[in-house]
Amino acid sequence: GERFLLSGLYIPTMYINTQRKIVREYFETHGFITRKMTSQNSLLGVSDSTKMIKYILESFPSAVELPNSIINPNSILVPLIGEFTAKIDSSEKGKSIYADLALHLPESILSNSDDVKEILHRHIIPACVSVEDECEKPPSADTEIGTSVAKDGTPLGIG
Protein backbone atom coordinates (compact mmCIF):
# COMPACT_ATOMS: atom_id res chain seq x y z
CA GLY A 1 0.00 0.00 0.00
CA GLU A 2 0.84 3.66 0.09
CA ARG A 3 3.54 4.71 2.53
CA PHE A 4 4.45 7.89 4.36
CA LEU A 5 7.99 9.02 5.00
CA LEU A 6 8.65 9.87 8.64
CA SER A 7 12.22 10.73 9.58
CA GLY A 8 13.56 8.37 6.94
CA LEU A 9 11.18 5.57 7.97
CA TYR A 10 8.39 4.43 5.69
CA ILE A 11 5.07 3.83 7.44
CA PRO A 12 2.54 1.70 5.55
CA THR A 13 -0.93 3.21 5.08
CA MET A 14 -2.41 0.08 6.65
CA TYR A 15 -0.58 0.86 9.90
CA ILE A 16 -1.77 4.47 9.88
CA ASN A 17 -5.36 3.40 9.19
CA THR A 18 -5.22 0.82 12.00
CA GLN A 19 -3.96 3.42 14.48
CA ARG A 20 -6.68 5.86 13.43
CA LYS A 21 -9.32 3.14 13.75
CA ILE A 22 -8.19 2.32 17.30
CA VAL A 23 -8.32 5.97 18.37
CA ARG A 24 -11.63 6.65 16.58
CA GLU A 25 -13.34 3.59 18.09
CA TYR A 26 -12.08 4.44 21.57
CA PHE A 27 -13.42 7.99 21.25
CA GLU A 28 -16.77 6.79 19.88
CA THR A 29 -17.16 4.21 22.66
CA HIS A 30 -15.97 6.24 25.66
CA GLY A 31 -16.81 9.79 24.61
CA PHE A 32 -13.33 11.11 25.39
CA ILE A 33 -9.64 10.58 24.84
CA THR A 34 -6.72 12.12 26.70
CA ARG A 35 -3.60 13.59 25.15
CA LYS A 36 -1.62 10.88 26.91
CA MET A 37 -3.71 8.21 25.18
CA THR A 38 -3.15 9.84 21.79
CA SER A 39 0.58 9.86 22.49
CA GLN A 40 0.51 6.16 23.26
CA ASN A 41 -1.31 5.48 19.98
CA SER A 42 0.44 8.14 17.94
CA LEU A 43 2.39 7.32 14.83
CA LEU A 44 4.98 9.83 15.93
CA GLY A 45 5.41 8.41 19.42
CA VAL A 46 5.19 10.14 22.78
CA SER A 47 6.93 13.30 21.59
CA ASP A 48 4.20 14.37 19.16
CA SER A 49 0.55 13.39 19.23
CA THR A 50 -0.67 16.42 17.31
CA LYS A 51 -1.58 14.41 14.21
CA MET A 52 -3.85 12.09 16.22
CA ILE A 53 -5.45 15.05 17.99
CA LYS A 54 -5.98 16.79 14.65
CA TYR A 55 -7.46 13.56 13.25
CA ILE A 56 -9.94 13.29 16.14
CA LEU A 57 -11.00 16.94 15.87
CA GLU A 58 -11.48 16.60 12.10
CA SER A 59 -13.34 13.29 12.45
CA PHE A 60 -15.63 14.60 15.20
CA PRO A 61 -16.39 18.27 14.43
CA SER A 62 -18.45 18.72 17.61
CA ALA A 63 -15.63 17.41 19.82
CA VAL A 64 -14.47 19.79 22.54
CA GLU A 65 -10.74 20.18 23.08
CA LEU A 66 -9.74 20.64 26.72
CA PRO A 67 -6.22 21.31 28.01
CA ASN A 68 -5.48 17.59 28.44
CA SER A 69 -8.39 15.77 26.79
CA ILE A 70 -10.85 15.81 23.94
CA ILE A 71 -14.47 15.06 24.80
CA ASN A 72 -17.65 14.27 22.94
CA PRO A 73 -20.11 16.88 24.26
CA ASN A 74 -23.08 14.53 23.81
CA SER A 75 -21.47 11.92 26.05
CA ILE A 76 -19.91 14.18 28.67
CA LEU A 77 -21.39 17.70 28.69
CA VAL A 78 -25.06 17.03 27.94
CA PRO A 79 -25.56 14.72 30.97
CA LEU A 80 -23.69 17.15 33.26
CA ILE A 81 -25.63 20.18 32.05
CA GLY A 82 -28.84 18.18 32.40
CA GLU A 83 -28.08 17.31 36.02
CA PHE A 84 -27.13 20.88 36.93
CA THR A 85 -30.16 22.45 35.24
CA ALA A 86 -32.49 19.87 36.85
CA LYS A 87 -31.02 20.74 40.25
CA ILE A 88 -31.46 24.47 39.53
CA ASP A 89 -35.07 23.91 38.50
CA SER A 90 -35.83 21.89 41.63
CA SER A 91 -33.92 24.07 44.13
CA GLU A 92 -35.24 27.01 46.05
CA LYS A 93 -34.19 30.42 44.79
CA GLY A 94 -30.86 31.48 46.26
CA LYS A 95 -29.91 28.03 47.56
CA SER A 96 -26.69 26.33 46.55
CA ILE A 97 -26.80 23.26 44.38
CA TYR A 98 -24.44 20.32 44.39
CA ALA A 99 -23.71 17.80 41.68
CA ASP A 100 -21.18 15.00 41.94
CA LEU A 101 -18.84 15.25 38.97
CA ALA A 102 -17.47 11.78 39.71
CA LEU A 103 -20.75 10.33 38.45
CA HIS A 104 -20.30 11.86 35.00
CA LEU A 105 -16.60 12.31 34.31
CA PRO A 106 -14.09 9.56 33.59
CA GLU A 107 -11.31 9.30 36.18
CA SER A 108 -8.64 10.41 33.70
CA ILE A 109 -10.52 13.70 33.17
CA LEU A 110 -11.68 14.08 36.77
CA SER A 111 -8.12 13.77 38.02
CA ASN A 112 -7.01 16.69 35.83
CA SER A 113 -7.96 19.98 37.47
CA ASP A 114 -7.36 22.01 34.28
CA ASP A 115 -9.89 19.90 32.37
CA VAL A 116 -12.42 20.04 35.24
CA LYS A 117 -12.09 23.83 35.53
CA GLU A 118 -12.55 24.25 31.78
CA ILE A 119 -15.64 22.01 31.79
CA LEU A 120 -17.15 23.96 34.68
CA HIS A 121 -16.23 27.51 33.66
CA ARG A 122 -16.65 27.30 29.88
CA HIS A 123 -19.50 24.82 29.54
CA ILE A 124 -21.51 23.98 32.68
CA ILE A 125 -21.75 27.37 34.39
CA PRO A 126 -22.61 29.34 31.20
CA ALA A 127 -25.29 26.76 30.33
CA CYS A 128 -26.74 26.92 33.83
CA VAL A 129 -26.61 30.71 33.92
CA SER A 130 -28.63 30.84 30.71
CA VAL A 131 -31.22 28.59 32.38
CA GLU A 132 -31.20 30.46 35.69
CA ASP A 133 -31.90 34.16 35.01
CA GLU A 134 -31.62 35.07 38.69
CA CYS A 135 -27.85 34.49 38.67
CA GLU A 136 -26.32 37.95 38.55
CA LYS A 137 -23.11 36.93 36.79
CA PRO A 138 -21.16 33.74 36.34
CA PRO A 139 -17.94 33.31 38.30
CA SER A 140 -14.80 34.34 36.46
CA ALA A 141 -12.23 31.75 35.48
CA ASP A 142 -10.14 32.81 38.51
CA THR A 143 -12.98 32.24 40.98
CA GLU A 144 -13.03 29.13 43.11
CA ILE A 145 -16.60 27.89 43.11
CA GLY A 146 -16.92 25.70 46.14
CA THR A 147 -15.23 22.72 44.57
CA SER A 148 -15.49 19.66 46.79
CA VAL A 149 -12.42 17.47 46.81
CA ALA A 150 -11.65 13.94 47.93
CA LYS A 151 -8.85 13.23 50.42
CA ASP A 152 -6.43 12.83 47.51
CA GLY A 153 -7.34 16.28 46.14
CA THR A 154 -9.53 15.04 43.29
CA PRO A 155 -12.39 17.47 42.55
CA LEU A 156 -15.76 15.81 43.13
CA GLY A 157 -18.35 18.47 42.52
CA ILE A 158 -19.37 22.03 43.06
CA GLY A 159 -21.80 23.49 45.50
N, CA, C and O atoms as a DFTB+ gen file, in Angstrom:
636 C
 N C O
     1  1       0.817      -1.189       0.000
     2  2       0.000       0.000       0.000
     3  2       0.853       1.242       0.000
     4  3       2.082       1.177      -0.043
     5  1       0.191       2.357       0.048
     6  2       0.842       3.662       0.087
     7  2       1.645       3.785       1.381
     8  3       1.282       3.194       2.398
     9  1       2.716       4.539       1.344
    10  2       3.542       4.712       2.533
    11  2       3.824       6.189       2.755
    12  3       3.810       6.988       1.819
    13  1       4.077       6.534       3.995
    14  2       4.447       7.890       4.358
    15  2       5.873       7.875       4.861
    16  3       6.290       6.933       5.536
    17  1       6.622       8.917       4.536
    18  2       7.988       9.024       5.001
    19  2       7.986       9.811       6.303
    20  3       7.458      10.921       6.371
    21  1       8.575       9.231       7.322
    22  2       8.648       9.872       8.636
    23  2      10.069       9.706       9.150
    24  3      10.462       8.616       9.564
    25  1      10.828      10.774       9.123
    26  2      12.218      10.731       9.584
    27  2      12.994       9.584       8.944
    28  3      13.727       8.868       9.627
    29  1      12.836       9.412       7.649
    30  2      13.558       8.371       6.940
    31  2      12.962       6.980       7.089
    32  3      13.539       6.011       6.598
    33  1      11.832       6.863       7.748
    34  2      11.182       5.573       7.966
    35  2       9.862       5.552       7.227
    36  3       9.037       6.447       7.408
    37  1       9.651       4.553       6.405
    38  2       8.389       4.429       5.694
    39  2       7.349       3.784       6.606
    40  3       7.620       2.779       7.262
    41  1       6.160       4.374       6.637
    42  2       5.071       3.831       7.441
    43  2       3.946       3.437       6.491
    44  3       3.394       4.294       5.802
    45  1       3.598       2.149       6.445
    46  2       2.536       1.701       5.550
    47  2       1.186       2.341       5.904
    48  3       0.879       2.560       7.075
    49  1       0.399       2.632       4.884
    50  2      -0.925       3.210       5.078
    51  2      -1.790       2.322       5.964
    52  3      -2.582       2.819       6.764
    53  1      -1.637       1.012       5.823
    54  2      -2.413       0.084       6.649
    55  2      -2.160       0.320       8.141
    56  3      -3.090       0.256       8.945
    57  1      -0.922       0.587       8.507
    58  2      -0.581       0.859       9.900
    59  2      -1.242       2.162      10.367
    60  3      -1.813       2.223      11.456
    61  1      -1.157       3.184       9.545
    62  2      -1.771       4.470       9.876
    63  2      -3.277       4.304      10.038
    64  3      -3.856       4.807      11.001
    65  1      -3.909       3.607       9.113
    66  2      -5.355       3.400       9.189
    67  2      -5.757       2.592      10.420
    68  3      -6.797       2.858      11.023
    69  1      -4.944       1.613      10.795
    70  2      -5.221       0.821      11.999
    71  2      -5.129       1.689      13.248
    72  3      -5.983       1.601      14.130
    73  1      -4.100       2.523      13.329
    74  2      -3.960       3.422      14.482
    75  2      -5.146       4.379      14.571
    76  3      -5.692       4.598      15.652
    77  1      -5.539       4.940      13.448
    78  2      -6.679       5.857      13.429
    79  2      -7.956       5.143      13.854
    80  3      -8.768       5.705      14.587
    81  1      -8.133       3.916      13.400
    82  2      -9.322       3.145      13.748
    83  2      -9.382       2.898      15.262
    84  3     -10.445       3.020      15.872
    85  1      -8.250       2.556      15.855
    86  2      -8.192       2.315      17.304
    87  2      -8.607       3.574      18.062
    88  3      -9.438       3.513      18.969
    89  1      -8.029       4.708      17.690
    90  2      -8.325       5.972      18.373
    91  2      -9.781       6.377      18.139
    92  3     -10.470       6.776      19.077
    93  1     -10.250       6.278      16.898
    94  2     -11.632       6.647      16.575
    95  2     -12.632       5.790      17.349
    96  3     -13.589       6.316      17.917
    97  1     -12.416       4.476      17.375
    98  2     -13.337       3.587      18.086
    99  2     -13.318       3.829      19.590
   100  3     -14.358       3.744      20.243
   101  1     -12.153       4.127      20.142
   102  2     -12.083       4.439      21.571
   103  2     -12.906       5.702      21.868
   104  3     -13.699       5.734      22.809
   105  1     -12.700       6.728      21.056
   106  2     -13.420       7.988      21.254
   107  2     -14.930       7.786      21.104
   108  3     -15.706       8.304      21.908
   109  1     -15.345       7.047      20.093
   110  2     -16.771       6.785      19.883
   111  2     -17.374       6.014      21.050
   112  3     -18.497       6.302      21.462
   113  1     -16.658       5.057      21.578
   114  2     -17.162       4.211      22.657
   115  2     -17.191       4.931      23.995
   116  3     -18.177       4.839      24.727
   117  1     -16.122       5.647      24.322
   118  2     -15.972       6.236      25.656
   119  2     -16.350       7.711      25.739
   120  3     -16.574       8.230      26.833
   121  1     -16.422       8.382      24.613
   122  2     -16.805       9.792      24.613
   123  2     -15.686      10.749      24.977
   124  3     -15.928      11.941      25.163
   125  1     -14.481      10.249      25.079
   126  2     -13.333      11.108      25.387
   127  2     -12.059      10.382      25.011
   128  3     -12.053       9.172      24.784
   129  1     -10.988      11.140      24.950
   130  2      -9.638      10.580      24.843
   131  2      -8.695      11.626      25.417
   132  3      -8.899      12.824      25.219
   133  1      -7.678      11.184      26.118
   134  2      -6.718      12.118      26.703
   135  2      -5.530      12.289      25.763
   136  3      -5.288      11.453      24.893
   137  1      -4.806      13.363      25.946
   138  2      -3.598      13.593      25.145
   139  2      -2.594      12.467      25.374
   140  3      -1.895      12.050      24.451
   141  1      -2.531      11.981      26.608
   142  2      -1.617      10.880      26.915
   143  2      -1.978       9.637      26.097
   144  3      -1.097       8.943      25.590
   145  1      -3.272       9.365      25.974
   146  2      -3.707       8.214      25.177
   147  2      -3.350       8.401      23.706
   148  3      -2.947       7.447      23.041
   149  1      -3.494       9.621      23.194
   150  2      -3.153       9.844      21.786
   151  2      -1.653       9.698      21.581
   152  3      -1.212       9.267      20.515
   153  1      -0.871      10.050      22.582
   154  2       0.581       9.863      22.489
   155  2       0.923       8.386      22.425
   156  3       1.797       7.976      21.662
   157  1       0.233       7.589      23.227
   158  2       0.510       6.157      23.259
   159  2       0.108       5.487      21.956
   160  3       0.677       4.459      21.588
   161  1      -0.866       6.053      21.253
   162  2      -1.308       5.481      19.984
   163  2      -0.820       6.274      18.778
   164  3      -1.200       5.983      17.644
   165  1       0.011       7.264      19.019
   166  2       0.444       8.141      17.941
   167  2       1.482       7.481      17.047
   168  3       2.332       6.717      17.504
   169  1       1.392       7.791      15.789
   170  2       2.387       7.317      14.834
   171  2       3.745       7.948      15.099
   172  3       4.783       7.383      14.753
   173  1       3.729       9.115      15.712
   174  2       4.982       9.833      15.935
   175  2       5.556       9.576      17.316
   176  3       6.587      10.147      17.671
   177  1       4.912       8.733      18.096
   178  2       5.408       8.410      19.424
   179  2       5.015       9.450      20.452
   180  3       4.231      10.356      20.172
   181  1       5.567       9.308      21.644
   182  2       5.192      10.142      22.782
   183  2       5.487      11.613      22.540
   184  3       4.783      12.478      23.061
   185  1       6.515      11.911      21.758
   186  2       6.933      13.299      21.593
   187  2       5.947      14.159      20.805
   188  3       5.957      15.381      20.957
   189  1       5.097      13.563      19.969
   190  2       4.199      14.372      19.155
   191  2       2.913      13.621      18.841
   192  3       2.898      12.704      18.020
   193  1       1.844      14.019      19.501
   194  2       0.551      13.387      19.234
   195  2      -0.379      14.329      18.474
   196  3      -1.577      14.069      18.368
   197  1       0.166      15.412      17.949
   198  2      -0.674      16.425      17.307
   199  2      -1.441      15.891      16.099
   200  3      -2.555      16.340      15.828
   201  1      -0.860      14.942      15.375
   202  2      -1.583      14.406      14.206
   203  2      -2.798      13.597      14.636
   204  3      -3.836      13.659      13.978
   205  1      -2.696      12.845      15.716
   206  2      -3.849      12.091      16.218
   207  2      -4.915      13.035      16.753
   208  3      -6.106      12.823      16.525
   209  1      -4.494      14.073      17.462
   210  2      -5.453      15.052      17.988
   211  2      -6.166      15.740      16.827
   212  3      -7.387      15.890      16.844
   213  1      -5.407      16.152      15.831
   214  2      -5.984      16.785      14.645
   215  2      -6.965      15.828      13.961
   216  3      -8.042      16.241      13.529
   217  1      -6.594      14.568      13.865
   218  2      -7.464      13.560      13.252
   219  2      -8.785      13.439      14.019
   220  3      -9.852      13.386      13.407
   221  1      -8.721      13.397      15.334
   222  2      -9.944      13.290      16.145
   223  2     -10.819      14.516      15.946
   224  3     -12.025      14.389      15.730
   225  1     -10.223      15.705      16.017
   226  2     -11.000      16.937      15.868
   227  2     -11.608      17.062      14.475
   228  3     -12.704      17.604      14.333
   229  1     -10.920      16.574      13.448
   230  2     -11.476      16.596      12.096
   231  2     -12.564      15.538      11.926
   232  3     -13.552      15.763      11.227
   233  1     -12.379      14.385      12.564
   234  2     -13.344      13.291      12.448
   235  2     -14.621      13.547      13.248
   236  3     -15.695      13.066      12.888
   237  1     -14.496      14.301      14.325
   238  2     -15.625      14.600      15.199
   239  2     -15.718      16.121      15.356
   240  3     -15.205      16.667      16.333
   241  1     -16.361      16.809      14.417
   242  2     -16.388      18.271      14.431
   243  2     -16.994      18.887      15.696
   244  3     -16.673      20.026      16.036
   245  1     -17.856      18.159      16.390
   246  2     -18.451      18.715      17.608
   247  2     -17.605      18.435      18.845
   248  3     -17.960      18.868      19.941
   249  1     -16.496      17.719      18.689
   250  2     -15.627      17.406      19.824
   251  2     -15.114      18.697      20.463
   252  3     -14.890      19.701      19.788
   253  1     -14.938      18.639      21.777
   254  2     -14.470      19.789      22.542
   255  2     -13.056      19.487      23.033
   256  3     -12.818      18.501      23.729
   257  1     -12.134      20.356      22.654
   258  2     -10.744      20.183      23.080
   259  2     -10.542      20.879      24.418
   260  3     -10.809      22.073      24.556
   261  1     -10.073      20.129      25.394
   262  2      -9.740      20.638      26.724
   263  2      -8.218      20.680      26.834
   264  3      -7.530      20.192      25.939
   265  1      -7.678      21.251      27.908
   266  2      -6.221      21.311      28.009
   267  2      -5.521      19.948      27.899
   268  3      -4.435      19.857      27.327
   269  1      -6.136      18.892      28.441
   270  2      -5.478      17.590      28.441
   271  2      -6.319      16.462      27.862
   272  3      -5.912      15.302      27.912
   273  1      -7.478      16.784      27.318
   274  2      -8.387      15.767      26.794
   275  2      -9.198      16.331      25.641
   276  3      -9.222      17.539      25.405
   277  1      -9.854      15.442      24.937
   278  2     -10.846      15.813      23.943
   279  2     -12.099      15.042      24.321
   280  3     -12.036      13.836      24.561
   281  1     -13.237      15.725      24.377
   282  2     -14.468      15.062      24.799
   283  2     -15.556      15.195      23.745
   284  3     -15.580      16.141      22.957
   285  1     -16.448      14.222      23.756
   286  2     -17.652      14.270      22.942
   287  2     -18.700      14.968      23.804
   288  3     -19.084      14.428      24.842
   289  1     -19.172      16.146      23.412
   290  2     -20.114      16.881      24.264
   291  2     -21.400      16.117      24.539
   292  3     -21.994      16.276      25.606
   293  1     -21.843      15.287      23.592
   294  2     -23.076      14.534      23.813
   295  2     -22.907      13.479      24.896
   296  3     -23.868      13.153      25.593
   297  1     -21.721      12.948      25.047
   298  2     -21.467      11.917      26.052
   299  2     -21.114      12.501      27.413
   300  3     -21.455      11.920      28.443
   301  1     -20.444      13.629      27.428
   302  2     -19.911      14.180      28.674
   303  2     -20.686      15.415      29.130
   304  3     -21.175      15.451      30.259
   305  1     -20.804      16.423      28.271
   306  2     -21.390      17.695      28.690
   307  2     -22.907      17.654      28.835
   308  3     -23.448      18.191      29.802
   309  1     -23.593      17.034      27.899
   310  2     -25.059      17.027      27.939
   311  2     -25.588      16.424      29.247
   312  3     -26.471      17.018      29.867
   313  1     -25.073      15.251      29.693
   314  2     -25.562      14.723      30.973
   315  2     -25.243      15.634      32.173
   316  3     -26.062      15.780      33.080
   317  1     -24.056      16.238      32.167
   318  2     -23.694      17.148      33.257
   319  2     -24.589      18.380      33.285
   320  3     -25.103      18.760      34.337
   321  1     -24.771      18.995      32.135
   322  2     -25.627      20.179      32.053
   323  2     -27.053      19.804      32.460
   324  3     -27.722      20.563      33.160
   325  1     -27.508      18.646      32.025
   326  2     -28.844      18.183      32.405
   327  2     -29.005      18.038      33.902
   328  3     -30.026      18.437      34.462
   329  1     -27.992      17.463      34.560
   330  2     -28.077      17.313      36.021
   331  2     -28.080      18.669      36.714
   332  3     -28.881      18.901      37.620
   333  1     -27.196      19.559      36.296
   334  2     -27.132      20.877      36.927
   335  2     -28.424      21.667      36.707
   336  3     -28.947      22.265      37.647
   337  1     -28.940      21.676      35.490
   338  2     -30.160      22.447      35.237
   339  2     -31.351      21.836      35.966
   340  3     -32.225      22.571      36.425
   341  1     -31.408      20.515      36.085
   342  2     -32.491      19.874      36.846
   343  2     -32.406      20.267      38.312
   344  3     -33.429      20.504      38.954
   345  1     -31.197      20.338      38.839
   346  2     -31.018      20.742      40.246
   347  2     -31.394      22.210      40.430
   348  3     -31.983      22.572      41.448
   349  1     -31.062      23.057      39.457
   350  2     -31.455      24.467      39.533
   351  2     -32.971      24.577      39.522
   352  3     -33.550      25.305      40.328
   353  1     -33.612      23.857      38.612
   354  2     -35.074      23.908      38.502
   355  2     -35.767      23.437      39.768
   356  3     -36.827      23.950      40.127
   357  1     -35.170      22.457      40.449
   358  2     -35.830      21.894      41.629
   359  2     -35.386      22.548      42.932
   360  3     -35.938      22.234      43.987
   361  1     -34.404      23.447      42.890
   362  2     -33.924      24.072      44.133
   363  2     -34.684      25.364      44.410
   364  3     -35.277      25.979      43.523
   365  1     -34.638      25.740      45.663
   366  2     -35.242      27.010      46.055
   367  2     -34.336      28.139      45.591
   368  3     -33.114      27.994      45.542
   369  1     -34.950      29.261      45.254
   370  2     -34.192      30.418      44.791
   371  2     -33.152      30.822      45.843
   372  3     -33.457      30.939      47.030
   373  1     -31.927      31.031      45.378
   374  2     -30.864      31.480      46.259
   375  2     -30.125      30.364      46.985
   376  3     -29.124      30.632      47.649
   377  1     -30.584      29.136      46.880
   378  2     -29.911      28.028      47.556
   379  2     -28.810      27.461      46.668
   380  3     -28.916      27.482      45.442
   381  1     -27.775      26.965      47.285
   382  2     -26.688      26.326      46.548
   383  2     -27.144      24.982      46.015
   384  3     -28.013      24.325      46.588
   385  1     -26.544      24.592      44.915
   386  2     -26.801      23.259      44.383
   387  2     -25.497      22.482      44.409
   388  3     -24.414      23.066      44.443
   389  1     -25.609      21.176      44.393
   390  2     -24.441      20.322      44.393
   391  2     -24.663      19.194      43.399
   392  3     -25.727      18.576      43.370
   393  1     -23.659      18.935      42.594
   394  2     -23.706      17.799      41.683
   395  2     -22.361      17.096      41.758
   396  3     -21.314      17.742      41.758
   397  1     -22.392      15.802      41.820
   398  2     -21.181      15.003      41.939
   399  2     -20.594      14.748      40.555
   400  3     -21.144      13.977      39.768
   401  1     -19.479      15.401      40.270
   402  2     -18.842      15.255      38.970
   403  2     -18.316      13.842      38.747
   404  3     -18.192      13.395      37.606
   405  1     -18.008      13.143      39.826
   406  2     -17.472      11.784      39.712
   407  2     -18.468      10.828      39.061
   408  3     -18.074       9.785      38.540
   409  1     -19.744      11.173      39.086
   410  2     -20.751      10.326      38.451
   411  2     -20.757      10.469      36.937
   412  3     -21.261       9.592      36.236
   413  1     -20.203      11.563      36.423
   414  2     -20.301      11.862      34.998
   415  2     -18.978      11.942      34.256
   416  3     -18.949      11.827      33.030
   417  1     -17.888      12.137      34.977
   418  2     -16.595      12.313      34.314
   419  2     -15.709      11.086      34.506
   420  3     -15.636      10.539      35.606
   421  1     -15.045      10.657      33.453
   422  2     -14.090       9.557      33.595
   423  2     -12.948       9.974      34.525
   424  3     -12.600      11.153      34.597
   425  1     -12.383       9.029      35.217
   426  2     -11.306       9.300      36.179
   427  2     -10.152      10.071      35.555
   428  3      -9.599      10.969      36.191
   429  1      -9.779       9.739      34.326
   430  2      -8.641      10.415      33.704
   431  2      -8.922      11.893      33.429
   432  3      -7.981      12.681      33.331
   433  1     -10.170      12.283      33.304
   434  2     -10.523      13.700      33.165
   435  2     -10.712      14.309      34.543
   436  3     -10.233      15.412      34.808
   437  1     -11.405      13.602      35.418
   438  2     -11.683      14.084      36.773
   439  2     -10.403      14.368      37.546
   440  3     -10.361      15.288      38.363
   441  1      -9.373      13.595      37.297
   442  2      -8.117      13.772      38.022
   443  2      -7.287      14.927      37.473
   444  3      -6.229      15.236      38.022
   445  1      -7.744      15.565      36.407
   446  2      -7.006      16.685      35.833
   447  2      -7.756      17.979      36.113
   448  3      -8.785      18.252      35.495
   449  1      -7.245      18.770      37.037
   450  2      -7.959      19.977      37.465
   451  2      -8.141      20.989      36.337
   452  3      -9.144      21.702      36.321
   453  1      -7.200      21.074      35.393
   454  2      -7.362      22.011      34.277
   455  2      -8.569      21.643      33.414
   456  3      -9.329      22.516      32.993
   457  1      -8.737      20.352      33.155
   458  2      -9.894      19.905      32.375
   459  2     -11.193      20.143      33.133
   460  3     -12.179      20.587      32.546
   461  1     -11.202      19.855      34.425
   462  2     -12.415      20.044      35.236
   463  2     -12.791      21.524      35.279
   464  3     -13.960      21.872      35.115
   465  1     -11.815      22.388      35.497
   466  2     -12.094      23.834      35.528
   467  2     -12.658      24.309      34.196
   468  3     -13.612      25.086      34.161
   469  1     -12.070      23.844      33.108
   470  2     -12.550      24.253      31.779
   471  2     -13.990      23.772      31.562
   472  3     -14.823      24.522      31.053
   473  1     -14.279      22.536      31.941
   474  2     -15.640      22.008      31.793
   475  2     -16.614      22.862      32.599
   476  3     -17.679      23.226      32.103
   477  1     -16.257      23.177      33.825
   478  2     -17.153      23.965      34.681
   479  2     -17.307      25.402      34.189
   480  3     -18.425      25.883      34.007
   481  1     -16.189      26.081      33.976
   482  2     -16.229      27.512      33.661
   483  2     -16.640      27.835      32.235
   484  3     -17.249      28.880      32.006
   485  1     -16.334      26.983      31.272
   486  2     -16.645      27.302      29.878
   487  2     -17.900      26.619      29.361
   488  3     -18.442      27.019      28.331
   489  1     -18.374      25.581      30.072
   490  2     -19.499      24.824      29.537
   491  2     -20.670      24.706      30.518
   492  3     -21.800      25.050      30.168
   493  1     -20.419      24.231      31.728
   494  2     -21.509      23.983      32.680
   495  2     -22.088      25.291      33.225
   496  3     -23.296      25.517      33.142
   497  1     -21.246      26.137      33.771
   498  2     -21.745      27.373      34.386
   499  2     -22.448      28.262      33.364
   500  3     -23.548      28.733      33.653
   501  1     -21.872      28.521      32.176
   502  2     -22.614      29.337      31.202
   503  2     -23.962      28.727      30.814
   504  3     -24.941      29.453      30.639
   505  1     -24.019      27.408      30.681
   506  2     -25.291      26.760      30.333
   507  2     -26.301      26.919      31.459
   508  3     -27.483      27.159      31.213
   509  1     -25.834      26.784      32.690
   510  2     -26.739      26.916      33.832
   511  2     -27.169      28.363      34.043
   512  3     -28.306      28.625      34.436
   513  1     -26.267      29.299      33.782
   514  2     -26.614      30.712      33.924
   515  2     -27.691      31.085      32.909
   516  3     -28.584      31.876      33.213
   517  1     -27.611      30.522      31.710
   518  2     -28.629      30.838      30.710
   519  2     -29.985      30.251      31.100
   520  3     -31.025      30.762      30.683
   521  1     -29.977      29.183      31.897
   522  2     -31.223      28.591      32.382
   523  2     -31.745      29.372      33.578
   524  3     -32.951      29.569      33.725
   525  1     -30.833      29.811      34.426
   526  2     -31.203      30.456      35.687
   527  2     -30.979      31.958      35.573
   528  3     -29.868      32.434      35.808
   529  1     -32.015      32.712      35.216
   530  2     -31.898      34.156      35.012
   531  2     -31.566      34.908      36.291
   532  3     -31.040      36.019      36.224
   533  1     -31.857      34.339      37.447
   534  2     -31.623      35.068      38.686
   535  2     -30.153      35.130      39.073
   536  3     -29.803      35.864      39.997
   537  1     -29.280      34.385      38.399
   538  2     -27.847      34.491      38.666
   539  2     -27.385      35.837      38.131
   540  3     -27.591      36.152      36.959
   541  1     -26.753      36.637      39.003
   542  2     -26.316      37.950      38.549
   543  2     -25.218      37.857      37.506
   544  3     -25.323      38.481      36.450
   545  1     -24.171      37.097      37.775
   546  2     -23.107      36.929      36.791
   547  2     -22.358      35.650      37.109
   548  3     -22.206      35.284      38.274
   549  1     -21.894      34.977      36.080
   550  2     -21.160      33.739      36.336
   551  2     -19.807      34.034      36.958
   552  3     -19.248      35.108      36.731
   553  1     -19.267      33.104      37.737
   554  2     -17.942      33.314      38.295
   555  2     -16.906      33.435      37.189
   556  3     -17.045      32.828      36.127
   557  1     -15.870      34.221      37.442
   558  2     -14.798      34.343      36.459
   559  2     -13.947      33.074      36.499
   560  3     -14.090      32.245      37.398
   561  1     -13.086      32.942      35.539
   562  2     -12.234      31.746      35.475
   563  2     -11.295      31.666      36.669
   564  3     -10.804      30.583      36.987
   565  1     -11.031      32.801      37.346
   566  2     -10.142      32.807      38.506
   567  2     -10.872      32.471      39.802
   568  3     -10.229      32.237      40.826
   569  1     -12.187      32.444      39.776
   570  2     -12.979      32.241      40.980
   571  2     -13.036      30.775      41.356
   572  3     -13.295      29.922      40.507
   573  1     -12.797      30.479      42.618
   574  2     -13.034      29.126      43.107
   575  2     -14.520      29.032      43.403
   576  3     -15.084      29.936      44.019
   577  1     -15.153      27.973      42.980
   578  2     -16.604      27.895      43.108
   579  2     -17.034      26.748      43.992
   580  3     -17.845      25.912      43.592
   581  1     -16.495      26.709      45.186
   582  2     -16.916      25.699      46.140
   583  2     -16.676      24.290      45.633
   584  3     -17.553      23.433      45.742
   585  1     -15.518      24.046      45.090
   586  2     -15.226      22.722      44.567
   587  2     -14.969      21.775      45.728
   588  3     -14.099      22.031      46.560
   589  1     -15.717      20.688      45.786
   590  2     -15.492      19.662      46.792
   591  2     -14.386      18.742      46.294
   592  3     -14.326      18.406      45.112
   593  1     -13.511      18.339      47.214
   594  2     -12.422      17.472      46.808
   595  2     -12.363      16.249      47.726
   596  3     -12.736      16.305      48.898
   597  1     -11.884      15.151      47.157
   598  2     -11.654      13.939      47.935
   599  2     -10.364      14.113      48.731
   600  3      -9.655      15.104      48.560
   601  1     -10.064      13.158      49.592
   602  2      -8.846      13.232      50.418
   603  2      -7.591      13.347      49.574
   604  3      -6.614      13.963      49.999
   605  1      -7.605      12.759      48.380
   606  2      -6.426      12.830      47.513
   607  2      -6.363      14.091      46.672
   608  3      -5.454      14.243      45.856
   609  1      -7.338      15.022      46.861
   610  2      -7.341      16.285      46.139
   611  2      -8.135      16.274      44.858
   612  3      -8.198      17.292      44.167
   613  1      -8.744      15.156      44.518
   614  2      -9.531      15.044      43.292
   615  2     -10.825      15.838      43.430
   616  3     -11.557      15.642      44.399
   617  1     -11.128      16.735      42.480
   618  2     -12.386      17.472      42.554
   619  2     -13.578      16.530      42.371
   620  3     -13.567      15.677      41.483
   621  1     -14.599      16.683      43.205
   622  2     -15.758      15.814      43.134
   623  2     -17.003      16.518      42.646
   624  3     -17.843      15.893      41.999
   625  1     -17.146      17.772      42.928
   626  2     -18.353      18.469      42.521
   627  2     -18.273      19.913      42.941
   628  3     -17.283      20.356      43.524
   629  1     -19.334      20.646      42.636
   630  2     -19.370      22.030      43.062
   631  2     -20.642      22.247      43.843
   632  3     -21.630      21.538      43.653
   633  1     -20.615      23.203      44.699
   634  2     -21.795      23.487      45.496
   635  2     -21.721      24.852      46.095
   636  3     -22.638      25.266      46.805
